Amino acid sequence: MYRRRLIILFAVFCSLFLRVCSAAQVEFANNKLKQLAEQLPVSAFPDRDTILEVSQVIKGKSLVFALNEKKVISHIGVSLFSDETKQMLDKDICNFLERCFLELLIQRDETSVRRKLDEYHISLKVNGQEFGEGSFHSVVKVLQLMCMPVNFTLRNMGKQAEAVWLFGNYCLCMQFPLYRELINGTDKKESDDELYNLLQVAVFSPVDLVDDPVIRESLQPKEGDVYVRKGDIFLIEPMSSDCYYTEENGRFVPLFQKRYPQYSMNNLFLTYRNGSGKTLQLTHRKYGHFTPEISIPLLNFLACFKDDFFTTCYTGYNKKGELETKVVFNHKTLNYIHLLRVCVDREQLFSAHPVLKADFYSNIPQHYINSLLK
């Protein structure tokens, strides 16, 4: 009997050791994925995007493994969405939902599932019953009941979101908070590193940014021959997405004139027409006081944030008499920002190929913004 127990324990140890070794042989985009992989009964991880059935985790459903352009595993989860659906809805949130359900499936028991939901501040209900109440005591059983066709809706409620699956006679509802660490599964250091890598690639990426046409009815007279298209305000009134225009040959174009340096500087970060030939000399204020520098064309930099962020800015003069612009990139879904402080001499701004020196503070919680704007 004692020998049999030793054999079983040894087999379990070997199984766990092989899992850890398998996970160690491949690279993962962040620690969250690495930890998740080490808990999976998978002997070898795929080297390309793969959908794989792992019956020890859940029968009748597949796990999805996705790799990024560096061939590093960037996503693991229960396969619930097609790539087309992810692009149409929100790829990051869809990946989070798949990863979250996988985390719940590998918990040891009902108490562990409940603890994980509480840790993430997630509400998970079936037909109005919270997990652990009534007849809802198994995430595995509910997912196994989820068969096509499924009616799925995703609703943004500000600082929270709600995902709802309707299938058969069931309504599965998950409410979860919207913050970067939960949705992306990364800490600040990992997010800063990821963004820095993105900027390095963006330096050499072709860009084709075109401003939307502007009609007279959307503009208000400002001063002289300047018009303003009023935008959104971020926290404080001067920090806005107001854009400034002047009329040329019957068309309204983004202003860039020596007579209006502050308006011109603002426009560089809110429009694209005058950004060509201008370079940002960035000092990236990353986690841990690490401050790498990177030189990137202005338009290439702006292209990195045009889809997922709202941009606001304000330009004034600093103590050296330089133009200083504070630019806030506010994520459209998650509650975090990037802040750019840009300084340039007024004369240099209107030179042939100006270099704009900037400090870039990335992945900042919104409640820090007041101190950074001082």
Short mmCIF file of C-alpha atoms in Angstrom, two decimals:
data_model
loop_
_atom_site.label_atom_id
_atom_site.label_comp_id
_atom_site.label_asym_id
_atom_site.label_seq_id
_atom_site.Cartn_x
_atom_site.Cartn_y
_atom_site.Cartn_z
CA MET A 1 0.00 0.00 0.00
CA TYR A 2 2.80 2.39 0.97
CA ARG A 3 4.72 1.56 -2.21
CA ARG A 4 1.61 2.19 -4.33
CA ARG A 5 1.21 5.63 -2.77
CA LEU A 6 4.85 6.44 -3.53
CA ILE A 7 4.34 5.41 -7.15
CA ILE A 8 1.23 7.61 -7.44
CA LEU A 9 3.00 10.58 -5.84
CA PHE A 10 5.99 10.08 -8.13
CA ALA A 11 3.70 9.96 -11.18
CA VAL A 12 1.97 13.16 -10.09
CA PHE A 13 5.33 14.84 -9.52
CA CYS A 14 6.56 13.76 -12.97
CA SER A 15 3.38 15.06 -14.56
CA LEU A 16 3.74 18.46 -12.89
CA PHE A 17 7.45 18.58 -13.72
CA LEU A 18 6.77 17.88 -17.41
CA ARG A 19 4.14 20.63 -17.51
CA VAL A 20 6.51 23.19 -16.03
CA CYS A 21 9.33 22.10 -18.35
CA SER A 22 7.00 22.30 -21.35
CA ALA A 23 5.97 25.82 -20.39
CA ALA A 24 9.60 26.78 -19.84
CA GLN A 25 10.54 25.71 -23.40
CA VAL A 26 8.37 28.40 -24.99
CA GLU A 27 8.14 32.12 -24.40
CA PHE A 28 5.06 33.91 -23.11
CA ALA A 29 4.08 37.54 -23.51
CA ASN A 30 3.58 37.99 -19.76
CA ASN A 31 3.78 36.21 -16.42
CA LYS A 32 0.01 35.67 -16.25
CA LEU A 33 0.10 33.47 -19.36
CA LYS A 34 3.18 31.62 -18.17
CA GLN A 35 1.52 30.79 -14.84
CA LEU A 36 -1.64 29.72 -16.61
CA ALA A 37 0.29 27.47 -19.00
CA GLU A 38 2.10 25.75 -16.13
CA GLN A 39 -1.26 24.58 -14.77
CA LEU A 40 -2.42 23.02 -18.04
CA PRO A 41 -2.06 19.32 -18.80
CA VAL A 42 -0.33 20.06 -22.11
CA SER A 43 2.89 18.23 -22.98
CA ALA A 44 3.93 20.58 -25.79
CA PHE A 45 2.72 24.06 -26.63
CA PRO A 46 2.01 25.00 -30.26
CA ASP A 47 4.38 27.21 -32.26
CA ARG A 48 1.54 28.79 -34.27
CA ASP A 49 -2.05 29.91 -33.68
CA THR A 50 -3.91 26.73 -32.68
CA ILE A 51 -7.27 25.55 -31.40
CA LEU A 52 -6.80 22.38 -29.36
CA GLU A 53 -9.19 20.18 -27.39
CA VAL A 54 -7.86 19.37 -23.91
CA SER A 55 -10.40 16.97 -22.41
CA GLN A 56 -8.75 17.04 -18.96
CA VAL A 57 -9.79 20.72 -18.74
CA ILE A 58 -13.17 20.58 -20.50
CA LYS A 59 -14.80 18.13 -22.88
CA GLY A 60 -16.60 19.38 -25.96
CA LYS A 61 -14.83 22.72 -25.97
CA SER A 62 -11.42 23.72 -27.31
CA LEU A 63 -8.62 25.87 -25.96
CA VAL A 64 -7.17 28.60 -28.14
CA PHE A 65 -3.45 29.44 -28.30
CA ALA A 66 -2.37 32.61 -30.12
CA LEU A 67 1.12 33.89 -30.87
CA ASN A 68 2.24 37.43 -31.65
CA GLU A 69 4.56 38.61 -34.42
CA LYS A 70 7.59 37.56 -32.33
CA LYS A 71 6.25 33.98 -32.15
CA VAL A 72 5.62 34.41 -28.43
CA ILE A 73 2.41 33.01 -26.92
CA SER A 74 0.24 36.08 -26.37
CA HIS A 75 -3.10 34.46 -25.52
CA ILE A 76 -4.48 31.26 -24.00
CA GLY A 77 -8.14 30.68 -23.26
CA VAL A 78 -11.35 28.75 -23.88
CA SER A 79 -12.28 29.25 -27.53
CA LEU A 80 -15.50 31.30 -27.46
CA PHE A 81 -15.07 33.79 -30.32
CA SER A 82 -13.90 33.78 -33.92
CA ASP A 83 -11.13 36.18 -34.95
CA GLU A 84 -13.70 38.13 -36.97
CA THR A 85 -15.94 38.54 -33.93
CA LYS A 86 -13.00 39.71 -31.82
CA GLN A 87 -12.09 42.37 -34.34
CA MET A 88 -15.70 43.53 -34.58
CA LEU A 89 -16.28 43.73 -30.80
CA ASP A 90 -13.07 44.29 -28.81
CA LYS A 91 -10.15 41.88 -29.19
CA ASP A 92 -8.65 42.60 -25.75
CA ILE A 93 -11.94 42.06 -23.92
CA CYS A 94 -12.79 38.92 -25.91
CA ASN A 95 -9.36 37.50 -25.10
CA PHE A 96 -9.87 38.38 -21.45
CA LEU A 97 -13.20 36.52 -21.37
CA GLU A 98 -11.63 33.43 -22.92
CA ARG A 99 -8.66 33.57 -20.54
CA CYS A 100 -10.86 34.21 -17.50
CA PHE A 101 -13.07 31.20 -18.17
CA LEU A 102 -9.96 29.04 -18.54
CA GLU A 103 -8.70 30.30 -15.17
CA LEU A 104 -12.04 29.37 -13.62
CA LEU A 105 -12.00 25.90 -15.20
CA ILE A 106 -8.62 24.98 -13.71
CA GLN A 107 -9.57 25.92 -10.16
CA ARG A 108 -9.59 22.93 -7.81
CA ASP A 109 -13.11 23.30 -6.43
CA GLU A 110 -16.11 25.57 -6.06
CA THR A 111 -14.51 27.52 -3.21
CA SER A 112 -11.46 28.28 -5.38
CA VAL A 113 -13.69 29.49 -8.21
CA ARG A 114 -15.55 31.78 -5.84
CA ARG A 115 -12.25 33.10 -4.49
CA LYS A 116 -11.00 33.85 -8.02
CA LEU A 117 -14.22 35.70 -8.90
CA ASP A 118 -13.94 37.76 -5.72
CA GLU A 119 -10.28 38.51 -6.44
CA TYR A 120 -11.20 39.94 -9.84
CA HIS A 121 -14.42 41.60 -8.57
CA ILE A 122 -16.42 39.62 -11.12
CA SER A 123 -20.10 38.73 -10.95
CA LEU A 124 -20.95 35.50 -12.80
CA LYS A 125 -24.62 34.49 -13.08
CA VAL A 126 -26.73 31.89 -14.86
CA ASN A 127 -30.41 32.78 -15.24
CA GLY A 128 -29.99 35.41 -12.54
CA GLN A 129 -28.34 33.05 -10.01
CA GLU A 130 -24.87 34.04 -8.80
CA PHE A 131 -22.19 31.35 -8.91
CA GLY A 132 -22.50 29.18 -5.79
CA GLU A 133 -26.23 29.85 -5.43
CA GLY A 134 -29.23 27.72 -6.44
CA SER A 135 -28.24 25.24 -9.13
CA PHE A 136 -25.19 27.15 -10.40
CA HIS A 137 -22.16 25.38 -8.92
CA SER A 138 -20.14 24.36 -12.01
CA VAL A 139 -18.58 26.54 -14.69
CA VAL A 140 -17.65 23.40 -16.66
CA LYS A 141 -21.26 22.24 -16.99
CA VAL A 142 -22.50 25.64 -18.12
CA LEU A 143 -19.82 25.96 -20.82
CA GLN A 144 -20.51 22.43 -22.02
CA LEU A 145 -24.19 23.38 -22.42
CA MET A 146 -23.20 26.39 -24.54
CA CYS A 147 -23.80 25.21 -28.09
CA MET A 148 -24.20 27.20 -31.28
CA PRO A 149 -26.05 29.31 -32.11
CA VAL A 150 -25.18 31.68 -29.27
CA ASN A 151 -26.54 35.19 -28.97
CA PHE A 152 -23.72 37.29 -27.49
CA THR A 153 -23.80 40.94 -26.40
CA LEU A 154 -21.10 43.11 -24.85
CA ARG A 155 -22.08 46.31 -23.05
CA ASN A 156 -19.76 49.02 -21.77
CA MET A 157 -21.04 50.61 -18.55
CA GLY A 158 -18.23 53.06 -17.87
CA LYS A 159 -15.88 51.51 -15.34
CA GLN A 160 -17.55 48.11 -15.78
CA ALA A 161 -18.65 45.95 -18.68
CA GLU A 162 -21.24 43.20 -19.06
CA ALA A 163 -20.96 40.15 -21.31
CA VAL A 164 -24.11 38.07 -21.93
CA TRP A 165 -24.46 34.72 -23.71
CA LEU A 166 -27.97 33.46 -24.56
CA PHE A 167 -28.21 29.77 -25.55
CA GLY A 168 -31.09 27.32 -25.23
CA ASN A 169 -32.91 28.18 -22.02
CA TYR A 170 -29.84 29.72 -20.42
CA CYS A 171 -28.55 33.23 -19.88
CA LEU A 172 -24.90 33.41 -18.79
CA CYS A 173 -23.94 36.88 -17.60
CA MET A 174 -20.53 38.17 -16.50
CA GLN A 175 -19.97 41.67 -15.13
CA PHE A 176 -16.35 42.73 -14.70
CA PRO A 177 -14.35 45.91 -14.03
CA LEU A 178 -12.51 47.63 -16.86
CA TYR A 179 -8.89 48.17 -15.90
CA ARG A 180 -5.72 47.33 -17.78
CA GLU A 181 -4.20 44.82 -15.35
CA LEU A 182 -7.31 42.62 -15.44
CA ILE A 183 -8.21 42.85 -19.13
CA ASN A 184 -4.70 42.63 -20.58
CA GLY A 185 -3.29 40.43 -17.82
CA THR A 186 -0.15 42.57 -17.56
CA ASP A 187 1.48 44.58 -14.79
CA LYS A 188 2.90 48.05 -15.45
CA LYS A 189 6.41 46.84 -16.27
CA GLU A 190 5.09 44.34 -18.83
CA SER A 191 2.76 46.95 -20.36
CA ASP A 192 5.58 49.52 -20.58
CA ASP A 193 7.88 46.98 -22.23
CA GLU A 194 5.17 46.00 -24.69
CA LEU A 195 4.54 49.62 -25.63
CA TYR A 196 8.26 50.36 -26.02
CA ASN A 197 8.58 47.39 -28.39
CA LEU A 198 5.57 48.69 -30.34
CA LEU A 199 7.22 52.11 -30.73
CA GLN A 200 10.48 50.56 -31.92
CA VAL A 201 8.61 48.71 -34.67
CA ALA A 202 6.51 51.78 -35.48
CA VAL A 203 9.64 53.83 -36.29
CA PHE A 204 9.96 51.98 -39.61
CA SER A 205 6.28 51.31 -40.32
CA PRO A 206 4.65 53.06 -43.29
CA VAL A 207 1.85 55.43 -42.25
CA ASP A 208 -0.97 56.94 -44.24
CA LEU A 209 -2.90 59.25 -41.93
CA VAL A 210 -5.47 61.58 -43.46
CA ASP A 211 -7.64 64.13 -41.67
CA ASP A 212 -11.39 63.91 -42.03
CA PRO A 213 -12.89 66.71 -44.13
CA VAL A 214 -14.27 69.64 -42.14
CA ILE A 215 -17.33 71.69 -43.04
CA ARG A 216 -18.05 75.30 -42.06
CA GLU A 217 -21.06 74.28 -39.94
CA SER A 218 -18.82 72.35 -37.52
CA LEU A 219 -16.57 75.37 -36.87
CA GLN A 220 -16.77 78.48 -34.70
CA PRO A 221 -14.89 81.75 -35.31
CA LYS A 222 -11.94 82.06 -32.91
CA GLU A 223 -9.81 85.10 -33.76
CA GLY A 224 -8.65 86.71 -36.96
CA ASP A 225 -8.94 84.12 -39.70
CA VAL A 226 -8.87 81.22 -37.23
CA TYR A 227 -11.76 78.83 -36.64
CA VAL A 228 -12.08 76.19 -33.94
CA ARG A 229 -13.79 72.83 -33.98
CA LYS A 230 -14.72 72.25 -30.36
CA GLY A 231 -13.80 68.86 -28.92
CA ASP A 232 -13.96 66.96 -25.66
CA ILE A 233 -12.44 68.11 -22.37
CA PHE A 234 -10.32 65.80 -20.21
CA LEU A 235 -10.56 66.54 -16.46
CA ILE A 236 -9.54 70.22 -16.73
CA GLU A 237 -10.92 72.74 -19.22
CA PRO A 238 -7.66 73.69 -21.02
CA MET A 239 -6.97 70.00 -21.74
CA SER A 240 -9.19 69.41 -24.77
CA SER A 241 -9.37 68.06 -28.30
CA ASP A 242 -10.16 71.47 -29.81
CA CYS A 243 -8.71 71.75 -33.32
CA TYR A 244 -7.92 74.98 -35.16
CA TYR A 245 -8.50 75.67 -38.85
CA THR A 246 -7.99 78.29 -41.49
CA GLU A 247 -9.59 78.59 -44.91
CA GLU A 248 -7.54 77.91 -48.04
CA ASN A 249 -9.04 77.93 -51.53
CA GLY A 250 -12.53 77.34 -50.18
CA ARG A 251 -11.46 74.44 -47.91
CA PHE A 252 -10.80 74.39 -44.18
CA VAL A 253 -7.41 72.93 -43.29
CA PRO A 254 -5.61 72.42 -39.94
CA LEU A 255 -3.76 75.60 -38.98
CA PHE A 256 0.03 75.72 -38.76
CA GLN A 257 1.28 79.32 -38.80
CA LYS A 258 3.97 81.31 -36.97
CA ARG A 259 1.35 83.86 -35.94
CA TYR A 260 -0.41 81.21 -33.84
CA PRO A 261 2.29 79.00 -32.28
CA GLN A 262 0.12 77.56 -29.49
CA TYR A 263 -2.74 76.63 -31.80
CA SER A 264 -0.22 75.22 -34.29
CA MET A 265 1.51 73.09 -31.66
CA ASN A 266 -1.81 71.70 -30.43
CA ASN A 267 -2.82 70.82 -33.97
CA LEU A 268 0.30 68.70 -34.47
CA PHE A 269 -1.07 66.12 -32.00
CA LEU A 270 -4.75 66.32 -32.93
CA THR A 271 -4.51 66.45 -36.74
CA TYR A 272 -2.16 64.94 -39.33
CA ARG A 273 -1.77 67.42 -42.20
CA ASN A 274 1.27 69.25 -40.79
CA GLY A 275 3.02 66.35 -39.02
CA SER A 276 5.20 65.21 -41.90
CA GLY A 277 8.93 65.90 -41.47
CA LYS A 278 8.68 66.38 -37.70
CA THR A 279 10.44 64.05 -35.27
CA LEU A 280 9.83 63.21 -31.62
CA GLN A 281 12.93 62.63 -29.50
CA LEU A 282 11.31 60.54 -26.76
CA THR A 283 12.55 59.72 -23.31
CA HIS A 284 10.29 56.85 -22.23
CA ARG A 285 9.72 57.07 -18.47
CA LYS A 286 9.17 53.36 -17.94
CA TYR A 287 8.59 51.33 -14.79
CA GLY A 288 11.54 51.14 -12.41
CA HIS A 289 13.09 54.48 -13.42
CA PHE A 290 14.38 52.94 -16.66
CA THR A 291 14.42 55.71 -19.30
CA PRO A 292 15.34 54.51 -22.79
CA GLU A 293 15.35 57.06 -25.60
CA ILE A 294 13.84 56.61 -29.01
CA SER A 295 13.62 58.85 -32.07
CA ILE A 296 10.39 58.42 -34.02
CA PRO A 297 8.60 60.39 -36.75
CA LEU A 298 5.66 62.25 -35.23
CA LEU A 299 3.07 60.67 -37.52
CA ASN A 300 4.38 57.17 -36.80
CA PHE A 301 3.99 57.87 -33.10
CA LEU A 302 0.43 59.18 -33.47
CA ALA A 303 -0.52 56.16 -35.59
CA CYS A 304 0.13 53.90 -32.57
CA PHE A 305 -2.76 55.50 -30.65
CA LYS A 306 -5.28 56.60 -33.28
CA ASP A 307 -7.67 53.64 -32.93
CA ASP A 308 -7.83 52.86 -29.20
CA PHE A 309 -7.31 56.25 -27.57
CA PHE A 310 -8.94 59.67 -27.27
CA THR A 311 -6.35 62.44 -27.57
CA THR A 312 -6.46 65.78 -25.76
CA CYS A 313 -3.76 68.39 -25.24
CA TYR A 314 -2.85 71.85 -24.03
CA THR A 315 0.01 74.14 -25.08
CA GLY A 316 1.56 76.94 -23.05
CA TYR A 317 5.01 78.38 -22.37
CA ASN A 318 7.40 76.94 -19.77
CA LYS A 319 9.91 78.83 -17.58
CA LYS A 320 12.54 78.69 -20.34
CA GLY A 321 10.19 80.46 -22.73
CA GLU A 322 9.73 77.30 -24.81
CA LEU A 323 6.43 76.03 -26.12
CA GLU A 324 5.36 73.12 -23.91
CA THR A 325 2.53 70.80 -24.84
CA LYS A 326 0.97 68.21 -22.56
CA VAL A 327 -0.75 65.46 -24.53
CA VAL A 328 -3.02 62.87 -22.90
CA PHE A 329 -3.87 59.62 -24.69
CA ASN A 330 -6.92 58.28 -22.84
CA HIS A 331 -7.81 54.64 -23.57
CA LYS A 332 -11.35 54.42 -24.94
CA THR A 333 -12.29 51.37 -22.86
CA LEU A 334 -9.86 50.84 -20.00
CA ASN A 335 -9.18 53.36 -17.26
CA TYR A 336 -5.60 54.34 -18.00
CA ILE A 337 -3.71 57.00 -19.93
CA HIS A 338 -0.37 57.83 -21.53
CA LEU A 339 1.04 61.33 -20.99
CA LEU A 340 3.43 63.13 -23.33
CA ARG A 341 5.27 66.35 -22.38
CA VAL A 342 6.74 68.03 -25.46
CA CYS A 343 9.05 71.07 -25.50
CA VAL A 344 10.34 73.02 -28.47
CA ASP A 345 11.66 76.50 -29.21
CA ARG A 346 9.12 78.57 -31.12
CA GLU A 347 11.51 79.27 -33.99
CA GLN A 348 12.57 75.64 -34.29
CA LEU A 349 8.93 74.51 -34.46
CA PHE A 350 8.55 76.24 -37.81
CA SER A 351 11.93 75.16 -39.20
CA ALA A 352 12.25 72.67 -42.05
CA HIS A 353 12.72 69.50 -39.94
CA PRO A 354 12.06 70.26 -36.27
CA VAL A 355 12.95 67.80 -33.49
CA LEU A 356 10.50 67.89 -30.59
CA LYS A 357 11.96 66.74 -27.28
CA ALA A 358 9.46 64.80 -25.17
CA ASP A 359 9.03 62.84 -21.95
CA PHE A 360 6.63 59.93 -22.34
CA TYR A 361 4.87 58.53 -19.24
CA SER A 362 3.01 55.35 -20.15
CA ASN A 363 0.25 53.24 -18.58
CA ILE A 364 -0.70 55.68 -15.83
CA PRO A 365 -3.88 55.26 -13.73
CA GLN A 366 -6.21 58.19 -14.39
CA HIS A 367 -6.21 59.37 -10.77
CA TYR A 368 -2.49 60.30 -11.12
CA ILE A 369 -3.15 62.82 -13.89
CA ASN A 370 -3.78 65.87 -11.70
CA SER A 371 -0.25 65.78 -10.22
CA LEU A 372 1.35 65.17 -13.62
CA LEU A 373 -0.41 68.12 -15.22
CA LYS A 374 0.93 70.62 -12.68
#
